[in-house]
Amino acid sequence: MRFKAMVLEAFGEPLRMREFEIRELAEGSVLVRTLASGVCGSDVHIAKGEDPRTPVPIILGHEGVGEVIEVVGEKKDINGEPIRPKDRIIWNRGIVCKKCYWCTVAKQRHLCPNRKVYGINMTCKDYPHLLGCYSEAIVLLPEVEVLRLSHDIDPCTIVTASCSGATAMNALDSLAEPLVGKTVVVQGVGPLGIFIAVAAKSLGASTVVVIGGSLERLSVAKEFVDVSLNRRELSEEERKKRVLEITHNRGADIVIEATGDSQALLEGFNLLRRGGTYLVTGVAVPQQPIPFSVYENLVLKGITVQGVWVSDTRHLIQAVNIVASRSKVFEKLVTHKFKLEQANEALECVEQRKALKAVICFE
Ligand SMILES: [Zn+2]
Ligand SMILES: [Zn+2]
């Protein structure tokens, strides 16, 4: 069988359509026909060579939903259900080693230093090639953890659970206290920020505030958050004033960075109450250090700062459940759909922040 895929052959150059042949696969592998492939903000960085993990050539795309073409031997999903042809599935994009300290002792598998990720650090140079989602088909290696999905939800909607959704859930799952009754400020209204805002609201946050700079994105967010602040209309001082007004002058219980820009932390520290928690989720590529006062920002306020790196299967399941229970909301997040051969346009659209969420759809 032959399948087309969009390949990054050199950093900074457009993806090119290539064809790959799939012959026999290892026992436990699953060959999947791609139904939806999310275009993540990280893909834009990866294509430029800004992610130190990425080799070329590579088929980009780490967010996928697909339909099973073939299972080699037997394979069960994480609920113990056998996987069969025509099943609709989603999977954990990362493969961990299950042997290192993080996998076995710390139980923080997403931090496994040997983690391999579809579309990020798995080259298409060697057989079975199809290890990224910007492709008509994907080969899921035997180690991949898979979840069968119901056919009720559009693949282009549920794919939002894959990377931004799962990472959002990793952030919220890492909180020491439940979200019930908390005031949450989310910096950034991209797919990650919106997912966090919707999930925080679903999990009982009393007030969710989002800060963003794109009118289109803010207007989508407005429908399901309590307060949206446009940073192009309000100065940093004015935004802080609004947050203090909402919180009886204390500041937010939880601030979540989802902008992808380290500079956002300088504002975030000022929006947080004493003893609050700061989750830093959006910064996914190396950036310049930022100056902050350890005494005033950190110690005097007694805050907790938690870096959030990628996600595990647990978070993927949480994200799928959130999308399934709020599918009408998440449908609206997918503002731009592309065909596989338009992958370069899709990347450009995400880079220019035109799309809230762009998805390559294969129907
Ligand atoms: Zn991603
Ligand atoms: Zn490991």
Coordinates of C-alpha atoms and ligand atoms in Angstrom, one line a residue:
M1 CA 0.0 0.0 0.0
R2 CA 1.2 3.5 -0.8
F3 CA 0.4 6.7 1.1
K4 CA 1.1 10.4 0.5
A5 CA 2.6 12.5 3.3
M6 CA 3.8 16.1 3.6
V7 CA 7.5 16.0 4.5
L8 CA 9.8 18.6 6.1
E9 CA 13.1 17.9 4.3
A10 CA 15.0 21.0 5.4
F11 CA 14.3 23.5 8.1
G12 CA 12.7 26.7 6.8
E13 CA 11.6 25.2 3.5
P14 CA 8.1 24.3 2.5
L15 CA 6.8 20.8 3.2
R16 CA 6.8 18.6 0.1
M17 CA 4.4 15.8 -0.9
R18 CA 6.1 12.4 -0.9
E19 CA 4.8 8.9 -1.2
F20 CA 5.8 6.0 1.0
E21 CA 5.2 2.3 0.6
I22 CA 4.0 0.2 3.5
R23 CA 4.8 -3.5 3.4
E24 CA 4.7 -5.8 6.4
L25 CA 4.7 -4.3 9.9
A26 CA 5.8 -5.6 13.3
E27 CA 3.5 -7.6 15.5
G28 CA 1.2 -5.3 17.5
S29 CA 1.5 -2.4 15.0
V30 CA -1.7 -0.6 13.8
L31 CA -1.9 1.0 10.4
V32 CA -4.3 3.9 10.6
R33 CA -6.0 6.0 7.9
T34 CA -5.7 9.6 9.1
L35 CA -9.1 11.3 9.6
A36 CA -7.9 14.6 11.2
S37 CA -4.5 16.0 11.9
G38 CA -4.3 19.1 14.1
V39 CA -1.9 21.9 13.2
C40 CA -0.2 22.8 16.4
G41 CA 1.6 26.1 17.1
S42 CA 4.7 24.0 17.8
D43 CA 4.7 22.7 14.2
V44 CA 5.5 26.3 13.0
H45 CA 8.5 26.3 15.3
I46 CA 9.5 22.8 14.4
A47 CA 9.4 23.7 10.6
K48 CA 11.8 26.5 11.2
G49 CA 14.2 24.3 13.2
E50 CA 13.5 26.0 16.6
D51 CA 12.8 22.7 18.4
P52 CA 16.1 21.1 19.3
R53 CA 14.6 17.6 19.4
T54 CA 13.6 17.5 15.7
P55 CA 15.6 15.7 12.9
V56 CA 14.9 15.9 9.2
P57 CA 13.4 14.5 7.1
I58 CA 10.2 14.3 9.1
I59 CA 6.5 14.1 8.6
L60 CA 5.1 16.8 10.8
G61 CA 2.0 16.5 12.9
H62 CA 1.7 15.1 16.4
E63 CA -2.1 15.5 16.8
G64 CA -4.1 12.8 15.1
V65 CA -7.4 10.9 14.9
G66 CA -7.8 8.0 12.6
E67 CA -9.6 4.9 11.4
V68 CA -7.9 1.6 11.7
I69 CA -6.9 -0.1 8.4
E70 CA -5.1 -3.1 9.8
V71 CA -4.0 -4.5 13.1
V72 CA -1.0 -6.8 13.0
G73 CA -1.7 -9.6 15.4
E74 CA -3.6 -8.5 18.5
K75 CA -3.8 -5.1 20.1
K76 CA -6.0 -3.8 22.8
D77 CA -6.8 -0.2 23.7
I78 CA -6.2 1.2 27.2
N79 CA -9.7 0.1 28.3
G80 CA -8.8 -3.5 27.3
E81 CA -11.1 -3.4 24.2
P82 CA -9.6 -5.2 21.1
I83 CA -8.8 -2.9 18.3
R84 CA -10.2 -3.8 14.9
P85 CA -10.3 -2.5 11.4
K86 CA -12.8 0.5 11.0
D87 CA -12.4 1.5 14.7
R88 CA -12.0 5.2 15.2
I89 CA -9.0 5.9 17.5
I90 CA -6.9 8.5 19.2
W91 CA -3.5 7.7 20.8
N92 CA -0.8 9.1 23.0
R93 CA 1.6 10.9 20.6
G94 CA 4.5 10.1 22.9
I95 CA 6.2 6.7 23.5
V96 CA 8.1 6.4 26.8
C97 CA 10.7 3.9 27.7
K98 CA 9.0 2.4 30.8
K99 CA 12.5 1.7 32.2
C100 CA 14.0 5.0 33.4
Y101 CA 13.6 6.7 36.8
W102 CA 10.7 8.9 35.6
C103 CA 8.8 6.0 34.1
T104 CA 9.2 3.6 37.0
V105 CA 9.9 5.4 40.2
A106 CA 8.7 9.1 39.9
K107 CA 5.7 8.0 37.8
Q108 CA 6.1 11.1 35.7
R109 CA 6.2 9.3 32.4
H110 CA 5.7 12.4 30.3
L111 CA 9.1 13.6 31.6
C112 CA 10.9 10.4 30.4
P113 CA 14.2 11.6 28.8
N114 CA 13.8 8.8 26.2
R115 CA 10.3 9.9 25.1
K116 CA 9.8 9.6 21.3
V117 CA 7.0 11.7 19.8
Y118 CA 5.2 11.3 16.5
G119 CA 5.9 14.3 14.2
I120 CA 8.4 15.8 16.5
N121 CA 11.5 13.6 16.9
M122 CA 10.7 10.5 14.8
T123 CA 12.2 10.8 11.4
C124 CA 10.5 9.4 8.3
K125 CA 13.9 8.3 6.8
D126 CA 13.6 4.7 7.9
Y127 CA 10.8 2.2 7.5
P128 CA 7.9 2.3 8.4
H129 CA 8.3 6.0 7.6
L130 CA 4.7 7.1 8.5
L131 CA 5.5 8.5 11.9
G132 CA 3.8 11.9 11.6
C133 CA 0.1 12.9 11.1
Y134 CA 0.5 15.2 8.0
S135 CA 0.0 11.9 6.1
E136 CA -2.8 9.8 4.6
A137 CA -1.8 7.0 7.0
I138 CA 0.1 6.6 10.2
V139 CA 1.9 3.5 11.6
L140 CA 1.3 3.2 15.3
L141 CA 4.2 1.2 16.7
P142 CA 3.4 -1.7 19.2
E143 CA 4.2 0.5 22.2
V144 CA 1.7 3.2 21.4
E145 CA -1.2 3.6 23.8
V146 CA -4.5 3.8 22.0
L147 CA -8.0 4.8 22.9
R148 CA -11.1 3.7 20.9
L149 CA -13.5 6.6 20.2
S150 CA -17.2 6.7 19.6
H151 CA -18.3 7.7 16.1
D152 CA -20.5 10.5 17.5
I153 CA -17.9 13.3 17.5
D154 CA -16.4 14.8 14.4
P155 CA -12.7 13.7 14.2
C156 CA -11.8 17.3 13.4
T157 CA -13.2 18.3 16.7
I158 CA -11.9 15.5 18.9
V159 CA -8.4 16.0 17.6
T160 CA -8.2 19.2 19.7
A161 CA -7.8 16.8 22.7
S162 CA -4.6 15.4 21.3
C163 CA -1.8 17.9 22.1
S164 CA -3.2 21.2 23.4
G165 CA -6.0 19.5 25.1
A166 CA -3.9 16.9 26.8
T167 CA -1.3 19.5 27.8
A168 CA -4.0 21.7 29.2
M169 CA -5.3 18.8 31.3
N170 CA -1.7 18.0 32.5
A171 CA -1.6 21.6 33.8
L172 CA -4.9 21.4 35.6
D173 CA -4.2 17.9 36.9
S174 CA -1.0 19.1 38.5
L175 CA -2.8 21.5 40.9
A176 CA -2.6 20.5 44.5
E177 CA -6.1 21.8 45.3
P178 CA -9.3 21.3 43.3
L179 CA -10.4 24.2 41.0
V180 CA -13.8 24.5 42.7
G181 CA -14.5 28.1 43.6
K182 CA -11.1 29.4 42.3
T183 CA -10.5 32.5 40.2
V184 CA -8.3 31.6 37.3
V185 CA -6.5 33.9 34.9
V186 CA -5.5 32.4 31.5
Q187 CA -2.9 34.3 29.6
G188 CA -3.3 33.6 25.9
V189 CA -6.3 32.7 23.8
G190 CA -4.8 30.1 21.4
P191 CA -6.0 26.5 21.4
L192 CA -4.1 25.8 24.6
G193 CA -5.5 28.9 26.4
I194 CA -9.0 28.3 25.3
F195 CA -8.9 24.6 26.2
I196 CA -7.6 25.5 29.7
A197 CA -10.3 28.1 30.1
V198 CA -13.1 25.7 29.1
A199 CA -11.7 22.9 31.2
A200 CA -11.2 25.1 34.2
K201 CA -14.8 26.3 34.0
S202 CA -16.0 22.7 33.6
L203 CA -14.0 21.6 36.7
G204 CA -15.7 24.2 38.9
A205 CA -13.6 27.4 38.7
S206 CA -15.9 30.2 39.8
T207 CA -14.4 32.9 37.6
V208 CA -12.3 32.4 34.5
V209 CA -10.5 35.5 33.0
V210 CA -8.7 35.3 29.7
I211 CA -6.2 37.8 28.4
G212 CA -5.5 37.9 24.7
G213 CA -4.6 40.2 21.8
S214 CA -6.7 38.8 19.0
L215 CA -10.2 40.1 18.6
E216 CA -11.4 37.1 16.7
R217 CA -10.1 34.7 19.3
L218 CA -11.4 36.8 22.2
S219 CA -14.9 36.9 20.7
V220 CA -14.9 33.0 20.6
A221 CA -13.6 32.9 24.2
K222 CA -16.2 35.4 25.3
E223 CA -19.0 32.9 24.9
F224 CA -17.7 30.6 27.7
V225 CA -15.5 32.6 30.0
D226 CA -16.5 35.1 32.6
V227 CA -14.2 38.0 31.7
S228 CA -12.1 38.6 28.6
L229 CA -9.4 41.3 28.5
N230 CA -8.0 42.6 25.3
R231 CA -4.3 43.5 25.8
R232 CA -4.5 45.8 22.7
E233 CA -7.2 47.9 24.4
L234 CA -6.2 47.7 28.0
S235 CA -2.7 48.5 29.4
E236 CA -1.0 46.1 31.7
E237 CA -1.9 48.4 34.7
E238 CA -5.6 48.4 33.6
R239 CA -5.6 44.6 33.2
K240 CA -4.2 44.2 36.7
K241 CA -6.8 46.6 38.1
R242 CA -9.6 44.5 36.5
V243 CA -8.2 41.3 38.0
L244 CA -7.9 43.0 41.5
E245 CA -11.5 44.3 41.2
I246 CA -12.8 40.8 40.6
T247 CA -10.8 39.2 43.4
H248 CA -11.4 41.7 46.3
N249 CA -7.9 43.1 45.8
R250 CA -6.2 39.8 46.3
G251 CA -5.2 38.7 42.8
A252 CA -6.1 35.4 41.1
D253 CA -5.8 32.1 42.9
I254 CA -4.3 30.5 39.8
V255 CA -2.6 32.1 36.8
I256 CA -1.9 30.0 33.7
E257 CA 0.6 31.1 31.0
A258 CA -0.6 29.8 27.6
T259 CA 1.0 32.5 25.3
G260 CA 4.2 30.7 24.4
D261 CA 6.1 33.8 25.4
S262 CA 8.3 33.9 28.5
Q263 CA 7.7 37.6 28.8
A264 CA 4.1 36.9 29.9
L265 CA 5.5 35.7 33.2
L266 CA 6.3 39.2 34.2
E267 CA 2.7 40.2 34.1
G268 CA 1.5 36.9 35.4
F269 CA 3.4 37.3 38.7
N270 CA 1.6 40.6 39.3
L271 CA -1.9 39.0 38.7
L272 CA -1.4 36.2 41.2
R273 CA -2.5 36.5 44.9
R274 CA -0.2 35.7 47.8
G275 CA 0.1 32.0 48.1
G276 CA -1.3 31.4 44.6
T277 CA -0.2 29.0 41.9
Y278 CA 1.4 29.8 38.5
L279 CA 1.3 27.2 35.8
V280 CA 3.6 27.8 32.9
T281 CA 2.3 25.7 30.0
G282 CA 2.8 27.5 26.7
V283 CA 6.6 27.9 26.4
A284 CA 7.6 25.0 24.1
V285 CA 10.9 26.2 22.5
P286 CA 14.1 27.7 24.0
Q287 CA 13.8 31.5 24.6
Q288 CA 15.7 34.4 26.2
P289 CA 15.8 34.4 30.0
I290 CA 13.5 37.0 31.7
P291 CA 14.4 39.1 34.7
F292 CA 12.2 38.8 37.8
S293 CA 12.6 39.6 41.5
V294 CA 13.0 36.4 43.5
Y295 CA 12.2 38.3 46.7
E296 CA 9.1 40.3 45.5
N297 CA 7.7 37.9 42.9
L298 CA 8.4 34.6 44.4
V299 CA 9.3 34.4 48.1
L300 CA 7.4 37.4 49.6
K301 CA 4.2 36.2 47.8
G302 CA 4.8 32.6 48.7
I303 CA 3.7 31.4 45.3
T304 CA 4.1 28.0 43.7
V305 CA 5.4 28.0 40.1
Q306 CA 4.8 24.8 38.1
G307 CA 6.3 24.2 34.7
V308 CA 4.1 22.0 32.6
W309 CA 5.8 19.9 29.9
V310 CA 3.7 17.9 27.4
S311 CA 1.3 15.2 28.7
D312 CA 0.7 11.5 29.4
T313 CA -2.1 9.1 28.4
R314 CA -4.0 10.0 31.6
H315 CA -4.2 13.6 30.4
L316 CA -5.3 12.6 26.9
I317 CA -8.2 10.6 28.4
Q318 CA -9.2 13.6 30.5
A319 CA -9.0 15.9 27.4
V320 CA -11.1 13.5 25.3
N321 CA -13.8 13.5 28.1
I322 CA -13.8 17.3 28.2
V323 CA -14.2 17.6 24.4
A324 CA -16.9 14.9 24.3
S325 CA -18.9 16.7 27.0
R326 CA -18.5 20.1 25.4
S327 CA -18.4 19.2 21.7
K328 CA -20.4 22.2 20.6
V329 CA -17.9 24.5 22.2
F330 CA -14.9 22.7 20.7
E331 CA -16.5 22.5 17.3
K332 CA -16.3 26.3 17.3
L333 CA -12.6 26.3 18.1
V334 CA -11.8 24.6 14.8
T335 CA -12.0 27.8 12.6
H336 CA -9.9 26.6 9.7
K337 CA -9.8 23.3 7.8
F338 CA -7.3 22.3 5.2
K339 CA -6.6 19.4 2.8
L340 CA -3.3 17.5 3.2
E341 CA -1.8 19.2 0.1
Q342 CA -2.5 22.6 1.8
A343 CA -0.3 21.8 4.8
N344 CA 2.0 24.8 4.1
E345 CA -1.0 27.1 4.0
A346 CA -2.2 25.6 7.2
L347 CA 1.2 26.4 8.9
E348 CA 1.1 29.9 7.5
C349 CA -2.4 30.4 8.8
V350 CA -1.4 29.3 12.3
E351 CA 1.8 31.4 12.3
Q352 CA -0.2 34.5 11.4
R353 CA -2.6 33.7 14.2
K354 CA -5.6 33.8 11.8
A355 CA -6.9 30.4 13.0
L356 CA -8.0 29.6 16.5
K357 CA -7.4 26.0 15.7
A358 CA -6.4 24.7 12.2
V359 CA -7.0 21.1 11.3
I360 CA -6.1 19.1 8.2
C361 CA -9.2 17.1 7.5
F362 CA -9.1 14.0 5.3
E363 CA -12.8 13.4 4.3
Ligands
ZN1 ZN 1.4 20.4 19.9
ZN2 ZN 11.4 6.5 30.6

